[in-house]
PDB file of C-alpha atoms and ligand atoms in Angstrom:
ATOM      1  CA  MET N 242       0.000   0.000   0.000  1.00 64.00           C
ATOM      2  CA  GLN N 243       1.700   3.231  -1.112  1.00 82.00           C
ATOM      3  CA  TYR N 244      -0.543   5.384   1.075  1.00 95.00           C
ATOM      4  CA  SER N 245      -2.467   4.494   4.208  1.00 97.00           C
ATOM      5  CA  ASN N 246      -3.805   7.810   5.511  1.00 98.00           C
ATOM      6  CA  ILE N 247      -5.472   9.773   2.720  1.00 98.00           C
ATOM      7  CA  LEU N 248      -7.289  13.084   2.769  1.00 98.00           C
ATOM      8  CA  VAL N 249      -9.651  13.664  -0.169  1.00 98.00           C
ATOM      9  CA  LYS N 250     -10.576  17.216  -1.179  1.00 98.00           C
ATOM     10  CA  LEU N 251     -13.894  17.487  -3.009  1.00 95.00           C
ATOM     11  CA  SER N 252     -14.791  20.869  -4.435  1.00 92.00           C
ATOM     12  CA  GLY N 253     -18.367  22.059  -4.118  1.00 92.00           C
ATOM     13  CA  GLU N 254     -18.470  22.325  -7.900  1.00 89.00           C
ATOM     14  CA  ALA N 255     -17.657  18.634  -8.203  1.00 88.00           C
ATOM     15  CA  LEU N 256     -20.557  17.728  -5.877  1.00 89.00           C
ATOM     16  CA  ALA N 257     -22.982  19.617  -8.096  1.00 92.00           C
ATOM     17  CA  GLY N 258     -22.086  17.746 -11.302  1.00 88.00           C
ATOM     18  CA  ASP N 259     -23.638  19.410 -14.348  1.00 88.00           C
ATOM     19  CA  LYS N 260     -25.830  21.657 -12.213  1.00 85.00           C
ATOM     20  CA  SER N 261     -24.173  24.802 -10.943  1.00 80.00           C
ATOM     21  CA  LEU N 262     -25.975  24.645  -7.582  1.00 91.00           C
ATOM     22  CA  GLY N 263     -26.769  21.936  -5.051  1.00 94.00           C
ATOM     23  CA  PHE N 264     -26.025  18.233  -5.298  1.00 96.00           C
ATOM     24  CA  ASP N 265     -25.750  15.463  -7.854  1.00 94.00           C
ATOM     25  CA  ASN N 266     -26.632  12.374  -5.812  1.00 96.00           C
ATOM     26  CA  GLU N 267     -25.250   9.943  -8.355  1.00 95.00           C
ATOM     27  CA  ILE N 268     -21.813  11.555  -8.203  1.00 95.00           C
ATOM     28  CA  ILE N 269     -21.871  11.772  -4.404  1.00 96.00           C
ATOM     29  CA  SER N 270     -22.947   8.163  -4.043  1.00 97.00           C
ATOM     30  CA  GLY N 271     -20.166   7.057  -6.421  1.00 97.00           C
ATOM     31  CA  VAL N 272     -17.582   8.965  -4.386  1.00 97.00           C
ATOM     32  CA  ILE N 273     -18.807   7.595  -1.061  1.00 98.00           C
ATOM     33  CA  LYS N 274     -18.863   4.049  -2.414  1.00 98.00           C
ATOM     34  CA  GLN N 275     -15.165   4.404  -3.284  1.00 98.00           C
ATOM     35  CA  LEU N 276     -14.291   5.972   0.072  1.00 98.00           C
ATOM     36  CA  THR N 277     -16.053   3.226   2.018  1.00 98.00           C
ATOM     37  CA  THR N 278     -14.285   0.581  -0.099  1.00 98.00           C
ATOM     38  CA  LEU N 279     -10.985   2.184   0.895  1.00 98.00           C
ATOM     39  CA  VAL N 280     -11.983   2.142   4.583  1.00 98.00           C
ATOM     40  CA  ASN N 281     -12.821  -1.555   4.263  1.00 98.00           C
ATOM     41  CA  ASP N 282      -9.410  -2.080   2.652  1.00 97.00           C
ATOM     42  CA  GLY N 283      -7.748  -0.589   5.746  1.00 97.00           C
ATOM     43  CA  PHE N 284      -7.119   3.002   4.664  1.00 98.00           C
ATOM     44  CA  LEU N 285      -7.677   5.917   7.027  1.00 98.00           C
ATOM     45  CA  VAL N 286      -9.966   8.219   5.052  1.00 98.00           C
ATOM     46  CA  SER N 287     -10.815  11.850   5.697  1.00 98.00           C
ATOM     47  CA  VAL N 288     -12.546  14.384   3.487  1.00 98.00           C
ATOM     48  CA  VAL N 289     -12.532  18.151   3.094  1.00 98.00           C
ATOM     49  CA  ILE N 290     -15.469  19.560   1.195  1.00 94.00           C
ATOM     50  CA  GLY N 291     -15.679  22.943  -0.500  1.00 95.00           C
ATOM     51  CA  GLY N 292     -18.712  25.183  -0.703  1.00 95.00           C
ATOM     52  CA  GLY N 293     -18.661  26.498  -4.255  1.00 93.00           C
ATOM     53  CA  ASN N 294     -21.896  24.686  -5.155  1.00 93.00           C
ATOM     54  CA  PHE N 295     -23.622  27.187  -2.833  1.00 93.00           C
ATOM     55  CA  TRP N 296     -21.426  30.185  -2.225  1.00 92.00           C
ATOM     56  CA  ARG N 297     -17.939  31.609  -2.665  1.00 90.00           C
ATOM     57  CA  GLY N 298     -16.870  34.557  -0.545  1.00 86.00           C
ATOM     58  CA  ARG N 299     -14.611  36.105  -3.175  1.00 84.00           C
ATOM     59  CA  THR N 300     -17.410  36.374  -5.762  1.00 84.00           C
ATOM     60  CA  SER N 301     -20.035  37.869  -3.461  1.00 83.00           C
ATOM     61  CA  GLY N 302     -19.884  41.410  -4.827  1.00 87.00           C
ATOM     62  CA  ASP N 303     -19.754  44.390  -2.511  1.00 91.00           C
ATOM     63  CA  MET N 304     -20.631  42.660   0.722  1.00 94.00           C
ATOM     64  CA  ASP N 305     -18.232  42.608   3.653  1.00 95.00           C
ATOM     65  CA  ARG N 306     -15.627  39.941   2.833  1.00 95.00           C
ATOM     66  CA  THR N 307     -15.480  38.456   6.317  1.00 96.00           C
ATOM     67  CA  THR N 308     -19.261  37.979   6.386  1.00 96.00           C
ATOM     68  CA  ALA N 309     -19.211  36.581   2.843  1.00 96.00           C
ATOM     69  CA  ASP N 310     -16.527  34.083   3.819  1.00 96.00           C
ATOM     70  CA  GLN N 311     -18.434  33.079   6.939  1.00 97.00           C
ATOM     71  CA  ILE N 312     -21.398  32.210   4.708  1.00 96.00           C
ATOM     72  CA  GLY N 313     -18.984  30.189   2.540  1.00 96.00           C
ATOM     73  CA  MET N 314     -17.706  28.274   5.560  1.00 97.00           C
ATOM     74  CA  LEU N 315     -21.281  27.497   6.598  1.00 97.00           C
ATOM     75  CA  ALA N 316     -21.948  26.240   3.053  1.00 96.00           C
ATOM     76  CA  THR N 317     -19.143  23.720   3.530  1.00 97.00           C
ATOM     77  CA  VAL N 318     -20.838  22.556   6.751  1.00 97.00           C
ATOM     78  CA  MET N 319     -24.121  21.953   4.909  1.00 97.00           C
ATOM     79  CA  ASN N 320     -22.207  20.043   2.238  1.00 97.00           C
ATOM     80  CA  ALA N 321     -20.405  17.870   4.776  1.00 98.00           C
ATOM     81  CA  LEU N 322     -23.634  17.048   6.637  1.00 98.00           C
ATOM     82  CA  TYR N 323     -25.296  16.102   3.356  1.00 97.00           C
ATOM     83  CA  VAL N 324     -22.461  14.024   1.931  1.00 97.00           C
ATOM     84  CA  SER N 325     -21.559  12.289   5.218  1.00 98.00           C
ATOM     85  CA  ASP N 326     -25.106  10.948   5.424  1.00 98.00           C
ATOM     86  CA  PHE N 327     -24.377   8.718   2.396  1.00 98.00           C
ATOM     87  CA  THR N 328     -21.780   6.602   4.229  1.00 98.00           C
ATOM     88  CA  LYS N 329     -24.399   4.682   6.196  1.00 97.00           C
ATOM     89  CA  THR N 330     -25.743   3.243   2.925  1.00 97.00           C
ATOM     90  CA  TYR N 331     -22.399   1.413   2.752  1.00 98.00           C
ATOM     91  CA  ASN N 332     -22.360   0.515   6.465  1.00 97.00           C
ATOM     92  CA  VAL N 333     -19.531   2.856   7.357  1.00 98.00           C
ATOM     93  CA  GLN N 334     -19.863   5.491  10.064  1.00 98.00           C
ATOM     94  CA  SER N 335     -18.818   9.088   9.662  1.00 98.00           C
ATOM     95  CA  VAL N 336     -18.220  12.169  11.772  1.00 98.00           C
ATOM     96  CA  VAL N 337     -18.312  15.846  10.779  1.00 98.00           C
ATOM     97  CA  MET N 338     -15.757  18.046  12.540  1.00 98.00           C
ATOM     98  CA  THR N 339     -15.540  21.835  12.320  1.00 98.00           C
ATOM     99  CA  PRO N 340     -13.008  24.357  13.590  1.00 98.00           C
ATOM    100  CA  PHE N 341     -15.856  26.279  15.298  1.00 98.00           C
ATOM    101  CA  PRO N 342     -18.914  25.049  17.255  1.00 98.00           C
ATOM    102  CA  VAL N 343     -22.091  24.383  15.233  1.00 98.00           C
ATOM    103  CA  GLY N 344     -24.243  23.384  18.176  1.00 97.00           C
ATOM    104  CA  THR N 345     -24.881  19.650  18.280  1.00 97.00           C
ATOM    105  CA  MET N 346     -24.670  19.273  14.511  1.00 97.00           C
ATOM    106  CA  THR N 347     -20.902  18.792  14.296  1.00 98.00           C
ATOM    107  CA  GLU N 348     -17.989  18.115  16.615  1.00 98.00           C
ATOM    108  CA  VAL N 349     -15.346  20.743  17.234  1.00 98.00           C
ATOM    109  CA  PHE N 350     -12.058  19.598  15.674  1.00 98.00           C
ATOM    110  CA  ASN N 351      -9.555  17.945  17.928  1.00 98.00           C
ATOM    111  CA  LYS N 352      -6.559  16.292  16.285  1.00 98.00           C
ATOM    112  CA  ASP N 353      -6.291  13.288  18.615  1.00 98.00           C
ATOM    113  CA  LYS N 354     -10.020  12.603  18.477  1.00 98.00           C
ATOM    114  CA  ALA N 355      -9.986  12.850  14.689  1.00 98.00           C
ATOM    115  CA  ILE N 356      -7.142  10.338  14.467  1.00 98.00           C
ATOM    116  CA  ASP N 357      -8.952   7.991  16.886  1.00 98.00           C
ATOM    117  CA  TYR N 358     -12.084   8.146  14.705  1.00 98.00           C
ATOM    118  CA  LEU N 359     -10.034   7.405  11.599  1.00 98.00           C
ATOM    119  CA  LYS N 360      -8.327   4.451  13.266  1.00 98.00           C
ATOM    120  CA  SER N 361     -11.705   3.068  14.317  1.00 98.00           C
ATOM    121  CA  GLY N 362     -12.808   2.958  10.663  1.00 98.00           C
ATOM    122  CA  LYS N 363     -14.915   6.093  10.536  1.00 98.00           C
ATOM    123  CA  ILE N 364     -14.688   8.595   7.703  1.00 98.00           C
ATOM    124  CA  VAL N 365     -14.033  12.044   9.130  1.00 98.00           C
ATOM    125  CA  PHE N 366     -15.387  15.051   7.227  1.00 98.00           C
ATOM    126  CA  PHE N 367     -13.563  18.278   8.006  1.00 98.00           C
ATOM    127  CA  ALA N 368     -15.995  21.102   7.285  1.00 98.00           C
ATOM    128  CA  GLY N 369     -15.672  24.851   7.825  1.00 98.00           C
ATOM    129  CA  GLY N 370     -12.264  25.124   6.133  1.00 97.00           C
ATOM    130  CA  THR N 371      -9.641  26.758   8.340  1.00 97.00           C
ATOM    131  CA  GLY N 372     -12.355  28.567  10.310  1.00 98.00           C
ATOM    132  CA  HIS N 373     -10.993  31.914   9.091  1.00 97.00           C
ATOM    133  CA  PRO N 374     -11.985  34.265   6.277  1.00 97.00           C
ATOM    134  CA  TYR N 375      -9.629  34.976   3.352  1.00 95.00           C
ATOM    135  CA  PHE N 376      -8.736  31.274   3.176  1.00 96.00           C
ATOM    136  CA  SER N 377     -10.077  28.473   1.013  1.00 96.00           C
ATOM    137  CA  THR N 378     -10.945  24.862   1.637  1.00 97.00           C
ATOM    138  CA  ASP N 379      -7.789  23.914  -0.331  1.00 97.00           C
ATOM    139  CA  SER N 380      -5.790  25.554   2.451  1.00 97.00           C
ATOM    140  CA  GLY N 381      -8.087  23.910   5.001  1.00 97.00           C
ATOM    141  CA  ALA N 382      -7.270  20.545   3.399  1.00 98.00           C
ATOM    142  CA  ALA N 383      -3.523  21.198   3.606  1.00 98.00           C
ATOM    143  CA  LEU N 384      -3.822  22.273   7.232  1.00 98.00           C
ATOM    144  CA  LYS N 385      -5.903  19.272   8.297  1.00 98.00           C
ATOM    145  CA  GLY N 386      -3.705  16.928   6.254  1.00 98.00           C
ATOM    146  CA  CYS N 387      -0.648  18.143   8.177  1.00 98.00           C
ATOM    147  CA  GLU N 388      -2.408  17.948  11.538  1.00 98.00           C
ATOM    148  CA  ILE N 389      -3.667  14.388  11.143  1.00 98.00           C
ATOM    149  CA  GLY N 390      -0.470  13.137   9.486  1.00 98.00           C
ATOM    150  CA  ALA N 391      -2.043  12.306   6.097  1.00 98.00           C
ATOM    151  CA  ASP N 392       0.343  10.723   3.537  1.00 97.00           C
ATOM    152  CA  VAL N 393      -1.198  12.522   0.598  1.00 98.00           C
ATOM    153  CA  LEU N 394      -3.882  15.032  -0.393  1.00 98.00           C
ATOM    154  CA  LEU N 395      -6.105  13.784  -3.194  1.00 98.00           C
ATOM    155  CA  PHE N 396      -7.780  16.598  -5.131  1.00 97.00           C
ATOM    156  CA  ALA N 397     -10.732  15.124  -7.031  1.00 94.00           C
ATOM    157  CA  LYS N 398     -11.633  17.690  -9.669  1.00 92.00           C
ATOM    158  CA  ASN N 399     -13.597  18.218 -12.843  1.00 88.00           C
ATOM    159  CA  ILE N 400     -10.272  18.144 -14.734  1.00 91.00           C
ATOM    160  CA  ASP N 401      -7.911  15.163 -14.978  1.00 94.00           C
ATOM    161  CA  GLY N 402      -4.701  16.809 -13.835  1.00 96.00           C
ATOM    162  CA  VAL N 403      -2.468  19.866 -14.001  1.00 96.00           C
ATOM    163  CA  TYR N 404      -1.916  21.418 -17.455  1.00 96.00           C
ATOM    164  CA  ASP N 405       0.417  24.153 -18.663  1.00 93.00           C
ATOM    165  CA  SER N 406      -2.663  26.078 -19.830  1.00 91.00           C
ATOM    166  CA  ASP N 407      -6.426  25.587 -19.705  1.00 90.00           C
ATOM    167  CA  PRO N 408      -7.337  22.531 -21.849  1.00 92.00           C
ATOM    168  CA  ARG N 409     -10.899  23.851 -22.135  1.00 89.00           C
ATOM    169  CA  THR N 410      -9.671  26.856 -24.105  1.00 93.00           C
ATOM    170  CA  ASN N 411      -6.347  25.581 -25.517  1.00 94.00           C
ATOM    171  CA  LYS N 412      -6.488  22.251 -27.358  1.00 93.00           C
ATOM    172  CA  ASP N 413      -2.663  22.116 -27.309  1.00 95.00           C
ATOM    173  CA  ALA N 414      -2.472  22.321 -23.518  1.00 95.00           C
ATOM    174  CA  ILE N 415       0.024  19.808 -22.096  1.00 95.00           C
ATOM    175  CA  LYS N 416      -0.729  17.709 -19.024  1.00 96.00           C
ATOM    176  CA  PHE N 417       2.005  17.136 -16.458  1.00 96.00           C
ATOM    177  CA  GLU N 418       2.443  13.654 -15.001  1.00 96.00           C
ATOM    178  CA  LYS N 419       4.471  15.225 -12.185  1.00 97.00           C
ATOM    179  CA  ILE N 420       5.169  18.833 -11.369  1.00 96.00           C
ATOM    180  CA  SER N 421       7.166  20.542  -8.637  1.00 95.00           C
ATOM    181  CA  CYS N 422       5.787  23.211  -6.322  1.00 93.00           C
ATOM    182  CA  GLU N 423       8.455  25.564  -7.674  1.00 92.00           C
ATOM    183  CA  THR N 424       7.195  25.135 -11.258  1.00 94.00           C
ATOM    184  CA  ILE N 425       3.610  25.720 -10.126  1.00 93.00           C
ATOM    185  CA  LEU N 426       4.656  28.911  -8.362  1.00 90.00           C
ATOM    186  CA  GLU N 427       6.939  30.067 -11.248  1.00 91.00           C
ATOM    187  CA  LYS N 428       4.294  29.452 -13.910  1.00 90.00           C
ATOM    188  CA  ASP N 429       1.482  30.755 -11.676  1.00 89.00           C
ATOM    189  CA  LEU N 430      -0.606  27.669 -12.568  1.00 90.00           C
ATOM    190  CA  LYS N 431      -2.985  27.520  -9.553  1.00 86.00           C
ATOM    191  CA  PRO N 432      -4.313  23.934  -9.890  1.00 90.00           C
ATOM    192  CA  VAL N 433      -4.942  24.349  -6.153  1.00 91.00           C
ATOM    193  CA  ASP N 434      -4.674  27.506  -4.064  1.00 92.00           C
ATOM    194  CA  LEU N 435      -1.138  28.791  -3.664  1.00 92.00           C
ATOM    195  CA  SER N 436      -1.324  28.917   0.127  1.00 94.00           C
ATOM    196  CA  CYS N 437      -2.174  25.194  -0.001  1.00 95.00           C
ATOM    197  CA  VAL N 438       0.847  24.494  -2.230  1.00 95.00           C
ATOM    198  CA  VAL N 439       3.148  26.415   0.099  1.00 94.00           C
ATOM    199  CA  LEU N 440       1.866  24.671   3.239  1.00 96.00           C
ATOM    200  CA  CYS N 441       2.207  21.245   1.580  1.00 96.00           C
ATOM    201  CA  LYS N 442       5.708  22.053   0.355  1.00 96.00           C
ATOM    202  CA  ASP N 443       6.838  23.236   3.784  1.00 96.00           C
ATOM    203  CA  ASN N 444       5.466  20.082   5.390  1.00 97.00           C
ATOM    204  CA  LYS N 445       6.394  17.553   2.663  1.00 96.00           C
ATOM    205  CA  LEU N 446       2.790  16.563   1.997  1.00 97.00           C
ATOM    206  CA  PRO N 447       2.338  15.475  -1.644  1.00 96.00           C
ATOM    207  CA  ILE N 448      -0.767  16.403  -3.635  1.00 97.00           C
ATOM    208  CA  ILE N 449      -2.371  14.455  -6.483  1.00 97.00           C
ATOM    209  CA  VAL N 450      -4.858  16.225  -8.781  1.00 97.00           C
ATOM    210  CA  PHE N 451      -7.090  13.835 -10.732  1.00 96.00           C
ATOM    211  CA  ASP N 452     -10.457  13.460 -12.419  1.00 94.00           C
ATOM    212  CA  LEU N 453     -13.350  12.904 -10.033  1.00 92.00           C
ATOM    213  CA  ASN N 454     -15.271  11.274 -12.887  1.00 91.00           C
ATOM    214  CA  ALA N 455     -12.607   8.673 -13.719  1.00 94.00           C
ATOM    215  CA  GLU N 456     -13.970   5.199 -12.929  1.00 96.00           C
ATOM    216  CA  ASN N 457     -12.808   4.234  -9.426  1.00 97.00           C
ATOM    217  CA  GLY N 458     -10.389   7.164  -9.676  1.00 97.00           C
ATOM    218  CA  ILE N 459     -10.080   7.675  -5.917  1.00 97.00           C
ATOM    219  CA  ILE N 460      -9.372   3.976  -5.334  1.00 97.00           C
ATOM    220  CA  LYS N 461      -6.789   3.935  -8.126  1.00 97.00           C
ATOM    221  CA  VAL N 462      -4.961   7.025  -6.905  1.00 97.00           C
ATOM    222  CA  ALA N 463      -4.989   5.854  -3.290  1.00 97.00           C
ATOM    223  CA  ASN N 464      -3.402   2.595  -4.435  1.00 96.00           C
ATOM    224  CA  GLY N 465      -0.612   4.445  -6.208  1.00 94.00           C
ATOM    225  CA  GLU N 466      -1.866   4.191  -9.810  1.00 94.00           C
ATOM    226  CA  ASN N 467      -0.519   6.926 -12.033  1.00 91.00           C
ATOM    227  CA  ILE N 468      -3.577   8.855 -13.075  1.00 93.00           C
ATOM    228  CA  GLY N 469      -3.757  12.623 -12.788  1.00 96.00           C
ATOM    229  CA  THR N 470      -0.783  14.775 -11.818  1.00 97.00           C
ATOM    230  CA  LYS N 471       1.410  14.415  -8.746  1.00 97.00           C
ATOM    231  CA  ILE N 472       2.624  17.654  -7.203  1.00 96.00           C
ATOM    232  CA  ILE N 473       6.065  16.834  -5.840  1.00 94.00           C
ATOM    233  CA  VAL N 474       7.046  18.461  -2.553  1.00 92.00           C
TER     234      VAL N 474
HETATM  235  N1  LIG K 110     -13.950  29.751   3.240  1.00 82.77           N
HETATM  236  C1  LIG K 110     -13.292  30.572   4.162  1.00 82.77           C
HETATM  237  N2  LIG K 110     -12.248  30.065   4.885  1.00 82.77           N
HETATM  238  C2  LIG K 110     -11.801  28.808   4.724  1.00 82.77           C
HETATM  239  C3  LIG K 110     -12.458  27.969   3.780  1.00 82.77           C
HETATM  240  C4  LIG K 110     -13.527  28.464   3.058  1.00 82.77           C
HETATM  241  O1  LIG K 110     -13.653  31.724   4.336  1.00 82.77           O
HETATM  242  O2  LIG K 110     -10.844  28.399   5.417  1.00 82.77           O
HETATM  243  C5  LIG K 110     -15.141  30.263   2.534  1.00 82.77           C
HETATM  244  C6  LIG K 110     -14.780  31.160   1.351  1.00 82.77           C
HETATM  245  O3  LIG K 110     -15.775  32.149   1.230  1.00 82.77           O
HETATM  246  C7  LIG K 110     -14.890  30.182   0.176  1.00 82.77           C
HETATM  247  C8  LIG K 110     -16.074  29.335   0.599  1.00 82.77           C
HETATM  248  O4  LIG K 110     -15.896  29.183   2.017  1.00 82.77           O
HETATM  249  O5  LIG K 110     -15.144  30.848  -1.044  1.00 82.77           O
HETATM  250  C9  LIG K 110     -16.147  27.986  -0.044  1.00 82.77           C
HETATM  251  O6  LIG K 110     -14.895  27.359  -0.029  1.00 82.77           O
HETATM  252  P1  LIG K 110     -14.073  27.090  -1.384  1.00 82.77           P
HETATM  253  O7  LIG K 110     -14.169  28.275  -2.294  1.00 82.77           O
HETATM  254  O8  LIG K 110     -12.715  26.635  -1.018  1.00 82.77           O
HETATM  255  O9  LIG K 110     -14.911  25.913  -2.002  1.00 82.77           O
HETATM  256  P2  LIG K 110     -14.681  25.104  -3.366  1.00 82.77           P
HETATM  257  O10 LIG K 110     -14.219  26.094  -4.408  1.00 82.77           O
HETATM  258  O11 LIG K 110     -13.626  24.082  -3.082  1.00 82.77           O
HETATM  259  O12 LIG K 110     -16.023  24.489  -3.648  1.00 82.77           O
END
């Protein structure tokens, strides 16, 4: 087993599928089926979910940025509650943890507790990002990955890797099999947020960007198959 403790980042956009808002249950169910298979295979599995299928602070117009970002963080909590509910279909338990209290709906993050849950075969959903405005859930994923000692961050996206330019607008765009953090920073590529890249580089936490829609993509990547792009740290 190349990895044993994986943290999967799902963007809100990916959860919505072809719709721009809300949820695509078929996609979510497919993702959860893969994650529960990995748990049954002995992996420790945690998930960070974005909120872009409901709200993004940076595109909220003239409103106060801190308030806009707080709404974004709450969107990630709704997403985590929704998606975590699917694990029971596959007889795996899950927990939603947040960096701030959300009454009885989630548990406040505690590193040791999170690791205990993972070791007991539960999937832990880290919602609420970093708990601070001006950050993204990519950075939240890097932070949580470092705290819980993940071996790798798996970014399941609507694109199958990191390219030198946008393949949706440039048919000659070239996909990288591997890319260094330095090249990402030099070329200003932003496959994930830069603060996430920097945190992962500083803490030697590799990132793999791959296609959420690839068949059993999460299982393949977790088992070390070369799909997507590996960001070398
Ligand atoms: N957000 C935040 N701090 C964080 C993480 C998220 O303020 O640590 C807010 C921010 O407004 C962001 C929104 O939550 O736009 C949704 O997160 P993100 O954009 O990362 O979601 P994704 O694009 O992955 O769906």
